[in-house]
Amino acid sequence: MKRLTDKRLVETIQDLKHWDGYPPTTEYIVQTFPMLEEKTVRRALIRACNRGKIQKQGNHWYPCN
């Protein structure tokens, strides 16, 4: 897996939010994908945010409905 798709990021954010009740932070999302470099995950988050799939508030990520 070389690249994260927007769909996979949205699913991950929803799963992590459902699991503990709080939206995941950037660091938590990076830890969720140990097979990828931190830089790759951060780029994917920014890319999905620019496309309107997710949004960032402070250090937490939310899926857009």
PDB file of C-alpha atoms in Angstrom:
ATOM      1  CA  MET A   1       0.000   0.000   0.000  1.00  0.00           C
ATOM      2  CA  LYS A   2       1.836   3.059  -1.264  1.00  0.00           C
ATOM      3  CA  ARG A   3      -0.974   5.579  -1.106  1.00  0.00           C
ATOM      4  CA  LEU A   4      -4.011   6.266   1.039  1.00  0.00           C
ATOM      5  CA  THR A   5      -7.286   6.897  -0.724  1.00  0.00           C
ATOM      6  CA  ASP A   6      -9.760   9.498   0.490  1.00  0.00           C
ATOM      7  CA  LYS A   7     -12.302   6.742   1.102  1.00  0.00           C
ATOM      8  CA  ARG A   8      -9.904   4.820   3.356  1.00  0.00           C
ATOM      9  CA  LEU A   9      -9.082   7.950   5.359  1.00  0.00           C
ATOM     10  CA  VAL A  10     -12.762   8.793   5.869  1.00  0.00           C
ATOM     11  CA  GLU A  11     -13.496   5.218   6.985  1.00  0.00           C
ATOM     12  CA  THR A  12     -10.551   5.277   9.387  1.00  0.00           C
ATOM     13  CA  ILE A  13     -11.586   8.622  10.895  1.00  0.00           C
ATOM     14  CA  GLN A  14     -15.158   7.378  11.363  1.00  0.00           C
ATOM     15  CA  ASP A  15     -13.955   4.123  12.960  1.00  0.00           C
ATOM     16  CA  LEU A  16     -11.564   5.881  15.327  1.00  0.00           C
ATOM     17  CA  LYS A  17     -14.212   8.429  16.334  1.00  0.00           C
ATOM     18  CA  HIS A  18     -16.747   5.673  16.979  1.00  0.00           C
ATOM     19  CA  TRP A  19     -14.250   3.668  19.026  1.00  0.00           C
ATOM     20  CA  ASP A  20     -13.445   6.258  21.718  1.00  0.00           C
ATOM     21  CA  GLY A  21     -16.016   8.983  21.037  1.00  0.00           C
ATOM     22  CA  TYR A  22     -13.536  11.688  20.102  1.00  0.00           C
ATOM     23  CA  PRO A  23     -12.292  12.663  16.650  1.00  0.00           C
ATOM     24  CA  PRO A  24      -8.782  11.371  15.991  1.00  0.00           C
ATOM     25  CA  THR A  25      -5.722  13.610  16.029  1.00  0.00           C
ATOM     26  CA  THR A  26      -3.110  13.694  13.302  1.00  0.00           C
ATOM     27  CA  GLU A  27      -0.671  11.686  15.441  1.00  0.00           C
ATOM     28  CA  TYR A  28      -3.275   9.005  16.133  1.00  0.00           C
ATOM     29  CA  ILE A  29      -4.079   8.620  12.442  1.00  0.00           C
ATOM     30  CA  VAL A  30      -0.366   8.351  11.608  1.00  0.00           C
ATOM     31  CA  GLN A  31      -0.019   5.560  14.213  1.00  0.00           C
ATOM     32  CA  THR A  32      -2.964   3.731  12.620  1.00  0.00           C
ATOM     33  CA  PHE A  33      -0.942   3.205   9.425  1.00  0.00           C
ATOM     34  CA  PRO A  34       2.434   1.838  10.614  1.00  0.00           C
ATOM     35  CA  MET A  35       3.202   0.460   7.133  1.00  0.00           C
ATOM     36  CA  LEU A  36       3.322   4.009   5.697  1.00  0.00           C
ATOM     37  CA  GLU A  37       5.689   6.857   6.374  1.00  0.00           C
ATOM     38  CA  GLU A  38       4.396   9.751   8.460  1.00  0.00           C
ATOM     39  CA  LYS A  39       4.963  12.146   5.561  1.00  0.00           C
ATOM     40  CA  THR A  40       2.761  10.033   3.264  1.00  0.00           C
ATOM     41  CA  VAL A  41      -0.111   9.971   5.761  1.00  0.00           C
ATOM     42  CA  ARG A  42       0.103  13.726   6.366  1.00  0.00           C
ATOM     43  CA  ARG A  43       0.047  14.398   2.607  1.00  0.00           C
ATOM     44  CA  ALA A  44      -3.000  12.160   2.220  1.00  0.00           C
ATOM     45  CA  LEU A  45      -4.797  14.029   5.012  1.00  0.00           C
ATOM     46  CA  ILE A  46      -4.084  17.399   3.396  1.00  0.00           C
ATOM     47  CA  ARG A  47      -5.115  16.092  -0.032  1.00  0.00           C
ATOM     48  CA  ALA A  48      -8.429  14.760   1.294  1.00  0.00           C
ATOM     49  CA  CYS A  49      -9.016  18.019   3.163  1.00  0.00           C
ATOM     50  CA  ASN A  50      -8.439  20.062   0.003  1.00  0.00           C
ATOM     51  CA  ARG A  51     -10.940  17.856  -1.839  1.00  0.00           C
ATOM     52  CA  GLY A  52     -13.574  18.455   0.843  1.00  0.00           C
ATOM     53  CA  LYS A  53     -13.737  14.857   2.087  1.00  0.00           C
ATOM     54  CA  ILE A  54     -12.496  15.634   5.606  1.00  0.00           C
ATOM     55  CA  GLN A  55     -11.945  18.753   7.656  1.00  0.00           C
ATOM     56  CA  LYS A  56      -9.534  19.727  10.387  1.00  0.00           C
ATOM     57  CA  GLN A  57     -10.426  21.640  13.501  1.00  0.00           C
ATOM     58  CA  GLY A  58      -7.451  22.308  15.724  1.00  0.00           C
ATOM     59  CA  ASN A  59      -5.549  19.032  15.745  1.00  0.00           C
ATOM     60  CA  HIS A  60      -8.618  16.816  15.207  1.00  0.00           C
ATOM     61  CA  TRP A  61     -10.007  15.443  11.935  1.00  0.00           C
ATOM     62  CA  TYR A  62     -13.694  15.112  11.054  1.00  0.00           C
ATOM     63  CA  PRO A  63     -15.352  13.519   8.028  1.00  0.00           C
ATOM     64  CA  CYS A  64     -17.501  15.868   5.935  1.00  0.00           C
ATOM     65  CA  ASN A  65     -21.061  14.725   5.402  1.00  0.00           C
TER      66      ASN A  65
END
